[in-house]
Coordinates of C-alpha atoms and ligand atoms in Angstrom, one line a residue:
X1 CA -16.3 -28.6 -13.9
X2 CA -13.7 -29.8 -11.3
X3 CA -10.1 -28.7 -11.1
X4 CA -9.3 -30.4 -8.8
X5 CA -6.9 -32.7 -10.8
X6 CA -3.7 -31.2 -12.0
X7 CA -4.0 -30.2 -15.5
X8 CA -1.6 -30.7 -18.2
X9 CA -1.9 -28.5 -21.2
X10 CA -0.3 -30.0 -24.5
X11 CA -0.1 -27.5 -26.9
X12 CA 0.2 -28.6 -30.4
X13 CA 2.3 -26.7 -32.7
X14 CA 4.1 -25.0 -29.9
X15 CA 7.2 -23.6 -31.9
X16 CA 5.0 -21.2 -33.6
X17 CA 3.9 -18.2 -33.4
X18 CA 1.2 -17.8 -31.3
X19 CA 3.1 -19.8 -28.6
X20 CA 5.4 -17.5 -28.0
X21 CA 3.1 -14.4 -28.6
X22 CA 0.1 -15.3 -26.8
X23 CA -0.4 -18.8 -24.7
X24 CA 2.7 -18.7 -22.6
X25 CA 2.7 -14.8 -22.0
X26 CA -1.2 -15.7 -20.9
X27 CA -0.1 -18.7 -19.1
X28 CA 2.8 -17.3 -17.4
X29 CA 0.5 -13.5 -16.1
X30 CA -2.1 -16.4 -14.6
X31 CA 0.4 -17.7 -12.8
X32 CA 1.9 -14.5 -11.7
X33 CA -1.3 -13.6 -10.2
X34 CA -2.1 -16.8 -8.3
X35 CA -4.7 -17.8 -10.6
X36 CA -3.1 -20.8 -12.7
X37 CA -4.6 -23.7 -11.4
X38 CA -2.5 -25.7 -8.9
X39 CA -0.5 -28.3 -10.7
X40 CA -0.8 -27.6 -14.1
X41 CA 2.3 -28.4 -16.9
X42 CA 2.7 -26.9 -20.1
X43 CA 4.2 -29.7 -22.7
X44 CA 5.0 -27.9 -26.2
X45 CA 4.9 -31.0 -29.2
X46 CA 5.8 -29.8 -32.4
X47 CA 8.7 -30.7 -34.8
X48 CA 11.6 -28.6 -34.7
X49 CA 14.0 -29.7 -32.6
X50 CA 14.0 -28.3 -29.2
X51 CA 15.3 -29.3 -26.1
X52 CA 13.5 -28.2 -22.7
X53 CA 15.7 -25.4 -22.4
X54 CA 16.1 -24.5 -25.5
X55 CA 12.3 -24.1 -25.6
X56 CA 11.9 -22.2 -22.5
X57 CA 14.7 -19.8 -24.1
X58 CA 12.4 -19.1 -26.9
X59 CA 9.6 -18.7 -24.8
X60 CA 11.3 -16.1 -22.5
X61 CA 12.4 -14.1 -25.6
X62 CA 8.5 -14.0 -26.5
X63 CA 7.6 -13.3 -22.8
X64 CA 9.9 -10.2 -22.9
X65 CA 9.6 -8.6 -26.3
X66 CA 5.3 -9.1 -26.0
X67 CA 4.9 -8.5 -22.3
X68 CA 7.8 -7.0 -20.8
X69 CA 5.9 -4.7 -18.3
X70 CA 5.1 -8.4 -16.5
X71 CA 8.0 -10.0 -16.8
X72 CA 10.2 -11.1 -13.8
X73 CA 13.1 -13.0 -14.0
X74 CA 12.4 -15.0 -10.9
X75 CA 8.9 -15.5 -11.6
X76 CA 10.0 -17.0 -14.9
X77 CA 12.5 -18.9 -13.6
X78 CA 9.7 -20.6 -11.4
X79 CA 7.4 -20.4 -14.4
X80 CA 9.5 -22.1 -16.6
X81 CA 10.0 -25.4 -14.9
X82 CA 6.2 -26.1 -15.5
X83 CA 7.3 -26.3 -19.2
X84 CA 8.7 -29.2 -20.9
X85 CA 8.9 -30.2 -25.1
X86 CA 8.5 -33.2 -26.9
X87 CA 9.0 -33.4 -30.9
X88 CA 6.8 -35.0 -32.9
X89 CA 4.9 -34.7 -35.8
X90 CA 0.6 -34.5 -35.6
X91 CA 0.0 -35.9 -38.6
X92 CA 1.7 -39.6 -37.3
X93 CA -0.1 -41.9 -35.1
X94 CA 2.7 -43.4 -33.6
X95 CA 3.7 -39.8 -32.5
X96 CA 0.9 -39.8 -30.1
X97 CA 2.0 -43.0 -28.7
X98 CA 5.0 -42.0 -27.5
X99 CA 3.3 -39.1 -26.2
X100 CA 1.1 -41.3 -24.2
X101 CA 4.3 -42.6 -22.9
X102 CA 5.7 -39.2 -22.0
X103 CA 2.4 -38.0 -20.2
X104 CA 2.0 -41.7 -18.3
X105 CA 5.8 -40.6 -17.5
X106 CA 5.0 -37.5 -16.0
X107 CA 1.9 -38.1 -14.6
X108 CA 1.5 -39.8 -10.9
X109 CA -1.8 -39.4 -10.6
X110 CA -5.6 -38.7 -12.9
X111 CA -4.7 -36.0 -14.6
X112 CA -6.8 -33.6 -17.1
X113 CA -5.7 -32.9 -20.5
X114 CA -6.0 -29.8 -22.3
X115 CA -5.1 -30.0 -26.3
X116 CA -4.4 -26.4 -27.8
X117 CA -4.3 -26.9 -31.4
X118 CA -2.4 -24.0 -32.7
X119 CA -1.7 -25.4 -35.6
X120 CA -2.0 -24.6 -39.4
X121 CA -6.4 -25.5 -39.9
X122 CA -5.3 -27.2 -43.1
X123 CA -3.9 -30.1 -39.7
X124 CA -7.2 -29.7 -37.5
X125 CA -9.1 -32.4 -39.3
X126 CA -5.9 -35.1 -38.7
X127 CA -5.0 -34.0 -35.4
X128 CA -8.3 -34.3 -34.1
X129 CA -8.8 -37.6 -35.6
X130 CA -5.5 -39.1 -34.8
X131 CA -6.5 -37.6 -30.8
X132 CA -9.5 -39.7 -31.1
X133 CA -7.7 -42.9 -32.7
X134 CA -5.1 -42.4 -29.9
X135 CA -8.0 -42.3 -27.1
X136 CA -7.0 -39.1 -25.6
X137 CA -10.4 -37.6 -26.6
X138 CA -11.8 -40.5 -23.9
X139 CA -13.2 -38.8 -20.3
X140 CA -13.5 -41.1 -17.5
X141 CA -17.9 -41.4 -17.0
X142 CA -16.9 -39.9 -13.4
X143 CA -18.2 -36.4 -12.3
X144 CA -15.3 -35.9 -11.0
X145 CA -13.4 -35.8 -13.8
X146 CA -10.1 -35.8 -15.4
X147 CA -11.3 -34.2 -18.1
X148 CA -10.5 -33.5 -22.1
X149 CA -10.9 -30.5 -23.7
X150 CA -9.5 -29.6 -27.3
X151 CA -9.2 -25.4 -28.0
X152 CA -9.5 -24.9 -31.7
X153 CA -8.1 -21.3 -33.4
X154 CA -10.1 -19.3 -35.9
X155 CA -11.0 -20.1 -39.0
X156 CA -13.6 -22.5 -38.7
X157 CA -13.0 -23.8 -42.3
X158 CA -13.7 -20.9 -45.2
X159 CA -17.1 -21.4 -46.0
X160 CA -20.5 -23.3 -44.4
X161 CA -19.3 -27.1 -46.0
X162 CA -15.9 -26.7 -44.5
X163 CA -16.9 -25.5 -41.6
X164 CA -19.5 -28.4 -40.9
X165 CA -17.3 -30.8 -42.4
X166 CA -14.7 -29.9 -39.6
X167 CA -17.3 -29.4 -37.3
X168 CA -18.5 -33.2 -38.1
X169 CA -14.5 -34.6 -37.4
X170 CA -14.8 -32.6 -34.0
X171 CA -18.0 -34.5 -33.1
X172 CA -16.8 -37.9 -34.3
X173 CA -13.8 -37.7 -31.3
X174 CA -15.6 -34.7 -28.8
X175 CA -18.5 -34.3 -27.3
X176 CA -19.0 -30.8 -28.0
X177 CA -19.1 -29.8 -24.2
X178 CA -15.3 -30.9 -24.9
X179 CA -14.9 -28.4 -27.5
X180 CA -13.6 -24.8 -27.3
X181 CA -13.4 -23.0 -30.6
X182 CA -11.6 -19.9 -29.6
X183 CA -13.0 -15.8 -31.2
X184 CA -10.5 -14.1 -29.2
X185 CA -13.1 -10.6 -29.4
X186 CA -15.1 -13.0 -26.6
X187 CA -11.9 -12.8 -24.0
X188 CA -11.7 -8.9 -24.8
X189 CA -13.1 -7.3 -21.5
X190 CA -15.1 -4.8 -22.9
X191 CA -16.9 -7.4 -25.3
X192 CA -17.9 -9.1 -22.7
X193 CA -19.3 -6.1 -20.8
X194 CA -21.8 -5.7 -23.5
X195 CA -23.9 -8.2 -21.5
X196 CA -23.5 -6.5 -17.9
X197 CA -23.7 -3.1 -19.8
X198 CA -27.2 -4.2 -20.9
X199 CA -28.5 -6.8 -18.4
X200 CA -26.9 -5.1 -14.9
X201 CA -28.6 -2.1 -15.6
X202 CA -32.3 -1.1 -16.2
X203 CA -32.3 2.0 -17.7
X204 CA -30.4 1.1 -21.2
X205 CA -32.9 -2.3 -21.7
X206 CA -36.1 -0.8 -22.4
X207 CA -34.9 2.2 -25.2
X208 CA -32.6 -0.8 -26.6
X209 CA -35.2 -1.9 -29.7
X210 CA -37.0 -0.5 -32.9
X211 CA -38.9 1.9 -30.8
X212 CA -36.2 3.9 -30.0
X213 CA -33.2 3.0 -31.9
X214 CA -32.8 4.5 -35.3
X215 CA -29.5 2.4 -36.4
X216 CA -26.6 0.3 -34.4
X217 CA -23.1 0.6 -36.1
X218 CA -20.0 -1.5 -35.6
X219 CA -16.4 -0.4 -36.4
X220 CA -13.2 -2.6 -36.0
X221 CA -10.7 -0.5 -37.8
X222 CA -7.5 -1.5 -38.2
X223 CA -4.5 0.6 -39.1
X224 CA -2.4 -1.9 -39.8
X225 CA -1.9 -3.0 -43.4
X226 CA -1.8 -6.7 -44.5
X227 CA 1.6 -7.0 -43.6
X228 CA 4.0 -9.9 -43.5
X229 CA 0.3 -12.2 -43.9
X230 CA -0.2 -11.9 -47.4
X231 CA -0.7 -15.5 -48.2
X232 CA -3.1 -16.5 -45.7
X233 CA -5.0 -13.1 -45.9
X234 CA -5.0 -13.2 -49.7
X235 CA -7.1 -16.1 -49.8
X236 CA -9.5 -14.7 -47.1
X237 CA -10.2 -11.6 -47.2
X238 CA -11.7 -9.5 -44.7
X239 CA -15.3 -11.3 -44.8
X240 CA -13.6 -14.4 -43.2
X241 CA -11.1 -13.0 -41.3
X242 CA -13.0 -10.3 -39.4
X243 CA -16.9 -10.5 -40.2
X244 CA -17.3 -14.1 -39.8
X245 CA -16.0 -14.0 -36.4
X246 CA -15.3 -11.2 -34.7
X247 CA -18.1 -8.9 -36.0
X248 CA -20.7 -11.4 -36.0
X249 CA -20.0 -12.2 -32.3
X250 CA -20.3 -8.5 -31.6
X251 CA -23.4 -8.5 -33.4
X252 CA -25.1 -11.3 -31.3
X253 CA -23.8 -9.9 -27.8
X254 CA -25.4 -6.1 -28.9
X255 CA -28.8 -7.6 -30.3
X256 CA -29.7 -10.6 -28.4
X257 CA -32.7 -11.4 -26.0
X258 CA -31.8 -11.2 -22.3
X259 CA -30.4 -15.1 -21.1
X260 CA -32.6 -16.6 -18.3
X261 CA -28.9 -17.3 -16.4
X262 CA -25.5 -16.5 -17.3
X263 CA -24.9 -20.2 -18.0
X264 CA -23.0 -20.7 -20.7
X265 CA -25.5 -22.4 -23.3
X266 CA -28.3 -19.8 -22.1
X267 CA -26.2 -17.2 -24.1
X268 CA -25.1 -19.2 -27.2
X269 CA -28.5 -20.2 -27.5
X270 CA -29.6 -16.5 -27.4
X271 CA -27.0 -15.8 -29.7
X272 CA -27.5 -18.4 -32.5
X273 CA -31.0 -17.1 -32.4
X274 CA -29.9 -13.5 -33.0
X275 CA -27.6 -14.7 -36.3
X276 CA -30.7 -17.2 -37.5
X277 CA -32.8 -13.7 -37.3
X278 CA -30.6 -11.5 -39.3
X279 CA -31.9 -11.0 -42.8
X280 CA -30.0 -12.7 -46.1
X281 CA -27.7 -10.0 -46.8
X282 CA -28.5 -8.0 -50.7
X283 CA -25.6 -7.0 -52.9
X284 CA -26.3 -3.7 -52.7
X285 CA -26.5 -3.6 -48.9
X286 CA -22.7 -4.3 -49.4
X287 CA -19.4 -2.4 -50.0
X288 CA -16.5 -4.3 -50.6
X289 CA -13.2 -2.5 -51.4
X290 CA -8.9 -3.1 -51.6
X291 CA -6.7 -0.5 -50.1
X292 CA -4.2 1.2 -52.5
X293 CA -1.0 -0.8 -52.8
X294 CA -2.8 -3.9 -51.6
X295 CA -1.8 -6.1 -54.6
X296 CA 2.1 -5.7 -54.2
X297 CA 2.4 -7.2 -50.6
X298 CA 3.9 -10.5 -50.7
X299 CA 2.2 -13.5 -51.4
X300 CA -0.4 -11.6 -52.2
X301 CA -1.4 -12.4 -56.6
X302 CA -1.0 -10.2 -59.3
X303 CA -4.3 -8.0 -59.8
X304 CA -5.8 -9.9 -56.5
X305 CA -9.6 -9.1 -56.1
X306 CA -9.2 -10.0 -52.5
X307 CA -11.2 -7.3 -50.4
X308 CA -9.1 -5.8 -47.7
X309 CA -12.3 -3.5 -46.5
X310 CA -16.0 -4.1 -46.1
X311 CA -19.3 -2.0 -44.9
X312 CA -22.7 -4.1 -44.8
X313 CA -26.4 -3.3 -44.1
X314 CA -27.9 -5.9 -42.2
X315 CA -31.6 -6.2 -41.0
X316 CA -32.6 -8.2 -37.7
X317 CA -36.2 -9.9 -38.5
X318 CA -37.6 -10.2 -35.1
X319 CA -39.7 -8.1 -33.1
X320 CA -36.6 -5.9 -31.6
X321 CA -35.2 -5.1 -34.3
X322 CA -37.9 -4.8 -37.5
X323 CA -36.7 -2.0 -39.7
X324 CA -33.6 -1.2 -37.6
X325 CA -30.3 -1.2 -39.8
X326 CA -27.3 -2.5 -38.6
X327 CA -24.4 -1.0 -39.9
X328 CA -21.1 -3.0 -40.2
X329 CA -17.7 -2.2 -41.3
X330 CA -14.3 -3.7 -41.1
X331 CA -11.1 -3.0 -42.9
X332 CA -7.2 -2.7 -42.9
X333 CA -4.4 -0.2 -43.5
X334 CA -7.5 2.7 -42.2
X335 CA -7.1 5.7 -40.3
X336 CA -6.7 4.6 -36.9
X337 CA -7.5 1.3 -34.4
X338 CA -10.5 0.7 -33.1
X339 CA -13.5 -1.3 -31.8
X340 CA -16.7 0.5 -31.2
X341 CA -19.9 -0.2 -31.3
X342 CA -22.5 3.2 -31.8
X343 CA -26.6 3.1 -30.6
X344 CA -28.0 6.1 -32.5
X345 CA -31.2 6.6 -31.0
X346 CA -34.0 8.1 -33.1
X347 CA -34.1 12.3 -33.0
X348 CA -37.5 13.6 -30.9
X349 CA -40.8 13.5 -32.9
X350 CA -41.2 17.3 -32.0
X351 CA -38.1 19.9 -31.0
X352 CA -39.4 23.1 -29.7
X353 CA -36.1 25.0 -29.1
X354 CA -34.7 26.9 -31.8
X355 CA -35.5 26.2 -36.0
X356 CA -38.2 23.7 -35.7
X357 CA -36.6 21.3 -38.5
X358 CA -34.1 18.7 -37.0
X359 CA -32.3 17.9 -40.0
X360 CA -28.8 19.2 -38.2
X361 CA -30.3 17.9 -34.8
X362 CA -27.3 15.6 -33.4
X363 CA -29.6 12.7 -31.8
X364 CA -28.4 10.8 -28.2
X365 CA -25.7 8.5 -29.3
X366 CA -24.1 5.5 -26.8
X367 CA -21.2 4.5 -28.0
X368 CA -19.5 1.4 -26.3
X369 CA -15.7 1.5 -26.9
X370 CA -14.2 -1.8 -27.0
X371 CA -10.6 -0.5 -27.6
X372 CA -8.3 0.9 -27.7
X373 CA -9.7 3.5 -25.1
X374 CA -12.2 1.4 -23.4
X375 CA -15.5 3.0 -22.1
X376 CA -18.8 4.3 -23.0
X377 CA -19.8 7.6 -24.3
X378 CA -23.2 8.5 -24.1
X379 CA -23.8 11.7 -26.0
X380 CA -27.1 14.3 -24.9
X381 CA -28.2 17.9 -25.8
X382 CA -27.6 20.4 -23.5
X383 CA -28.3 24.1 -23.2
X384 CA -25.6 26.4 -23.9
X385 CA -25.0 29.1 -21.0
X386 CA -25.9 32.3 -21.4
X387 CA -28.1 32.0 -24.8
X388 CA -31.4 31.7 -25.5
X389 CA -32.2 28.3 -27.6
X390 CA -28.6 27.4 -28.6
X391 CA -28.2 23.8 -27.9
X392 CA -24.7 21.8 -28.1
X393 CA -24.7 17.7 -27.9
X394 CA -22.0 17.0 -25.2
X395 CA -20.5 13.7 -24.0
X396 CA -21.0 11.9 -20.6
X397 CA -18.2 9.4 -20.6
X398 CA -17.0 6.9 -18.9
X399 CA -13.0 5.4 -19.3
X400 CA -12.0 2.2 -18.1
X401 CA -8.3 3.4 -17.3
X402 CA -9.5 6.6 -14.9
X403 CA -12.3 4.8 -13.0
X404 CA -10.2 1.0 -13.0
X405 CA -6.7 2.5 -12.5
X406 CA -5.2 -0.4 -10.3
X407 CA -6.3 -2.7 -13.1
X408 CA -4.8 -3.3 -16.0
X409 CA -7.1 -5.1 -18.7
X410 CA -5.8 -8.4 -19.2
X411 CA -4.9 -10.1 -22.8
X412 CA -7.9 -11.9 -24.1
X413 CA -6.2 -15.2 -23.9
X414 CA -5.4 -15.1 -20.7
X415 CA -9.0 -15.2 -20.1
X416 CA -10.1 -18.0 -22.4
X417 CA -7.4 -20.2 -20.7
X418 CA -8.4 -19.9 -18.3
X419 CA -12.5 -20.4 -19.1
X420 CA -11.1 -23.5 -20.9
X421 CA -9.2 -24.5 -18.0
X422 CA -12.1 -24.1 -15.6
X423 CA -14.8 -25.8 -17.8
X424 CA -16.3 -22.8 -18.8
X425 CA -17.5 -22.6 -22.7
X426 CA -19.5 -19.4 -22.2
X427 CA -16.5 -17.3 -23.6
X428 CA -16.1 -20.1 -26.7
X429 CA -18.3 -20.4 -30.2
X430 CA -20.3 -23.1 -30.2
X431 CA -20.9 -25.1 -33.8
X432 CA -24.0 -23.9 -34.8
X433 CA -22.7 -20.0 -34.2
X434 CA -20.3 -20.8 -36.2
X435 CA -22.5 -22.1 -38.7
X436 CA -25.4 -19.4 -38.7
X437 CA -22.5 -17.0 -39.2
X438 CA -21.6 -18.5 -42.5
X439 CA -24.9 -18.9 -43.6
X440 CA -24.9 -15.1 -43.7
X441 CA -21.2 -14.5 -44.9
X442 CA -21.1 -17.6 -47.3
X443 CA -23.3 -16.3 -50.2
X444 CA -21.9 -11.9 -49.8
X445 CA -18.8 -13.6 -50.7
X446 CA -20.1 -16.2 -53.5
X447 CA -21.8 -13.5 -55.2
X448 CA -19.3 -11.2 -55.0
X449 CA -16.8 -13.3 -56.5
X450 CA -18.7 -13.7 -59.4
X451 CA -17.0 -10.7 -61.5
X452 CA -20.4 -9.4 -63.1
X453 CA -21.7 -8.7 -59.6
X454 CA -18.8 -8.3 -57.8
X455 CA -17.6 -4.5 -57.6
X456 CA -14.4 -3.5 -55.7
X457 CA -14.2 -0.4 -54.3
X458 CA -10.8 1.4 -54.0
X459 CA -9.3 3.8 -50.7
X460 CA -6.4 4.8 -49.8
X461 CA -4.5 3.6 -47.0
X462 CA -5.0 5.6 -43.8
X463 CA -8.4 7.0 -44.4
X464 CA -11.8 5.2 -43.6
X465 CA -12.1 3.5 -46.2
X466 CA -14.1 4.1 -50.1
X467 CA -16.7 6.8 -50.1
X468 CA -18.9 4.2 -51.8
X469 CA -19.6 3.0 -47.4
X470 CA -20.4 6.5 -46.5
X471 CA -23.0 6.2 -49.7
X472 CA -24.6 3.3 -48.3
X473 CA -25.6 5.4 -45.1
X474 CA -26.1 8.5 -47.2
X475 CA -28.5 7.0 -48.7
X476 CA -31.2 7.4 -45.9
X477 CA -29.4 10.5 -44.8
X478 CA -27.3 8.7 -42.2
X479 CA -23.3 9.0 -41.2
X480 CA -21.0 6.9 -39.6
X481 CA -20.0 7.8 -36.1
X482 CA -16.9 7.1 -33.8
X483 CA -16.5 7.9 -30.6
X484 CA -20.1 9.8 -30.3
X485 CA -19.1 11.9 -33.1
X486 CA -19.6 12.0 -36.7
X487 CA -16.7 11.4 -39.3
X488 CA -18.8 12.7 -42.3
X489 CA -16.2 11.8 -45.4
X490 CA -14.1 8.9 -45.0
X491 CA -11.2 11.1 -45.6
X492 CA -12.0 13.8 -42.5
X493 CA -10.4 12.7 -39.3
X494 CA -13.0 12.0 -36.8
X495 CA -14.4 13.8 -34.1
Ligands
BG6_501 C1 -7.5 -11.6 -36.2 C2 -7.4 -11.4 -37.7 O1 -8.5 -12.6 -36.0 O2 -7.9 -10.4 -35.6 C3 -6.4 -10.3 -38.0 O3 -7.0 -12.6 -38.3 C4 -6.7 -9.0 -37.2 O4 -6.3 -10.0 -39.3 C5 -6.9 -9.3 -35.7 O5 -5.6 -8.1 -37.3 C6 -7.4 -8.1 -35.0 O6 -7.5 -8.4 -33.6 P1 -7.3 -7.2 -32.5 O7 -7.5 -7.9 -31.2 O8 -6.0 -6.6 -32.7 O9 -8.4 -6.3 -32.8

């Protein structure tokens, strides 16, 4: 995709939030390191009342309280003038008009147009289709461009008829090579490294199925409570805020078949096929549970149900996978952060050192650490000096920040900008992702919500979570691991 034409990004809904937290300081580090393509304008439309310097005022503010160690005054103060605001309300037609008039204003020559809807999703559906009425979905049938691409927040919708539902709108205005619906675990480094991690190397692909892997395990802990979010997160819950997404999308990249080429609808097709493999998830392979305290956040109701933690089984039907568990588990307010996804291998079929039963036997663990300390771990037996048969399971390990010191890992926006800038969607969910991974979610959560199925586990806030999701290990004698270690109660703190 060209960039040759300037760009002009138009973000909608750009007094809020994630503005100021995320798209400008991503923006504004691009451009600090040369890599913001030439002539591109950021034009904020929203509709409090701003003027242009009023807007870059709150911008800066954000720039400096969530990315201070980057900010430069005289880089902003070249920064800034890229950076204009128009009021206006999305949900009015004649709004976009005058926009039109604003961009035909500014623009001398074929520009491209990127729309950033960060918006409320209750608005996608009338933005996108007052876009469309407005012709500012329209490409020229030129190679060359301009193009029109729309970025689209998390959640898809809260369940598999709201999500196609919205995914029909899109298609009704985009194409979907237009379309980049944004999982921000896809601009995370270290996520994306699952696929050089497995597909750069040859010595990790062939032990990576059933014959040699006893279980995979993904944890995104969170020590954060709910917070100031209770009225969005009541209604969601952590299935749709973290497993429909996030977890799902860490699922495909650790499971999937190797692409043909790293072309970006070579992997999503490998990926939808991974999530159209994985097994309709039981009630019992599932532990849903609140955190202590949960119910008097605000906005959150009285005696909520909503689940604030979750652990699930899941099975992979395919030839890789058959009879491998995959071991999920998400939560908030838990002992510590982090992202990491553990390969237990199986134990040897025959140990001739020591006691000849294996039941203590730690087996070869990888561990790939997505944060906060990024790296891999890959955990062996080795001999301890000076005995005779005394074994100890030590760590070979590998940390971004000692071996990439010059390089600090970027925000994971500043990456999909820039994909989205450049025309590349490999980073982005496409529809049918999106879809598979609500097939899957969709009926956990209908089930559970049905009270005579639905059991709620309790934990208290700063452990790992309910003992019920070290039960649904226990019972085939498994434990869930961090970091290469073991944390064998939820309450222990981990090795
Ligand atoms: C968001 C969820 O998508 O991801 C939040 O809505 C969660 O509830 C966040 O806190 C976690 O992201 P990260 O990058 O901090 O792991």
């Amino acid at each position: 995709m060209p960039t040759s034409h300037p760009t002009t990004i138009l973000i909608f809904g750009a007094s809020g939030d994630l503005t100021r937290r995320k798209l400008i300081p991503a923006l504004y580090n691009l451009y600090r390191k040369d890599r913001l393509p030439e002539g591109t304008r950021v034009i904020g439309f929203s509709r409090s009342e701003y003027s242009d310097q009023k807007f870059r005022t709150h911008l800066e503010s954000g720039l400096k309280e969530f990315s201070p160690d980057t900010y430069k005054q005289d880089l902003w103060d070249t920064f800034e003038e890229k950076v204009t605001y128009e009021m206006g309300d999305l949900t009015e037609p004649e709004d976009y008009q005058r926009l039109i008039a604003v961009l035909d204003e500014l623009e001398e020559e074929p520009t491209n147009h990127l729309y950033y809807l960060a918006i409320a999703p209750s608005l996608y559906k009338r933005a996108i289709a007052n876009l469309g009425k407005a012709g500012l979905n329209k490409e020229k049938q030129r190679e060359e461009g301009p193009w029109r691409h729309v970025v689209v927040e998390k959640p898809f919708g809260h369940d598999l008829e709201s999500s196609q539902d919205l995914n029909d709108t899109i298609h009704e205005v985009f194409n979907e090579n237009q379309v980049y619906r944004i999982d921000h675990y896809l601009g995370k480094d270290t996520a994306q490294n699952i696929l050089f991690f497995r597909f750069a190397n040859t010595i990790f692909e062939p032990v990576w199925n059933r014959n040699y892997v006893d279980n995979v395990q993904i944890t995104v802990a969170e020590s954060i409570d709910v917070g100031h979010r209770g009225e969005y997160y009541d209604k969601a819950g952590v299935l749709r805020d973290m497993f429909q997404n996030h977890l799902m999308q860490l699922l495909s990249l650790v499971a999937m078949e190797p692409p043909a080429s790293f072309d970006a609808n070579a992997i999503r097709n490998e990926k939808v096929k991974l999530l159209n493999a994985v097994r309709p998830i039981q009630i019992p392979d599932t532990v849903l549970a609140q955190y202590d305290g949960y119910c008097s956040t605000k906005g959150v109701a009285e005696g909520s149900r909503t689940p604030t933690f979750a652990a699930l089984k899941l099975n992979v039907d395919n030839w890789r996978w058959k009879g491998v568990p995959f071991y999920l588990r998400s939560g908030k307010a838990l002992n510590r952060k982090v992202t990491e996804i553990t390969i237990e291998f199986q134990k040897p079929p025959h140990l001739m050192f020591g006691p000849t039963d294996c039941s203590d036997f730690s087996p070869n663990m990888l561990s790939l650490c997505i944060q906060p300390d990024e790296g891999t771990h890959l955990k062996f037996q080795a001999k301890v000096p000076d005995t005779e048969q005394d074994m100890r399971s030590v760590d070979m390990e590998f940390h971004y920040a000692d071996v990439f010191d010059d390089i600090n890992l970027p925000d994971a926006y500043e990456h999909l900008l820039l994909e989205a800038l450049e025309g590349d969607p490999s980073l982005f969910t496409r529809h049918d992702s999106i879809e598979a991974a609500w097939k899957l979610i969709d009926p956990v959560i209908e089930r559970w919500d049905d009270r005579s199925t639905g059991y709620l586990a309790a934990y208290q806030p700063g452990t790992w979570g309910p003992e019920e999701a070290d039960q649904l290990l226990d019972r085939h004698g498994r434990v869930w691991r961090i970091g290469c270690g073991t944390h064998e109660k939820t309450i222990t703190p981990m090795i």
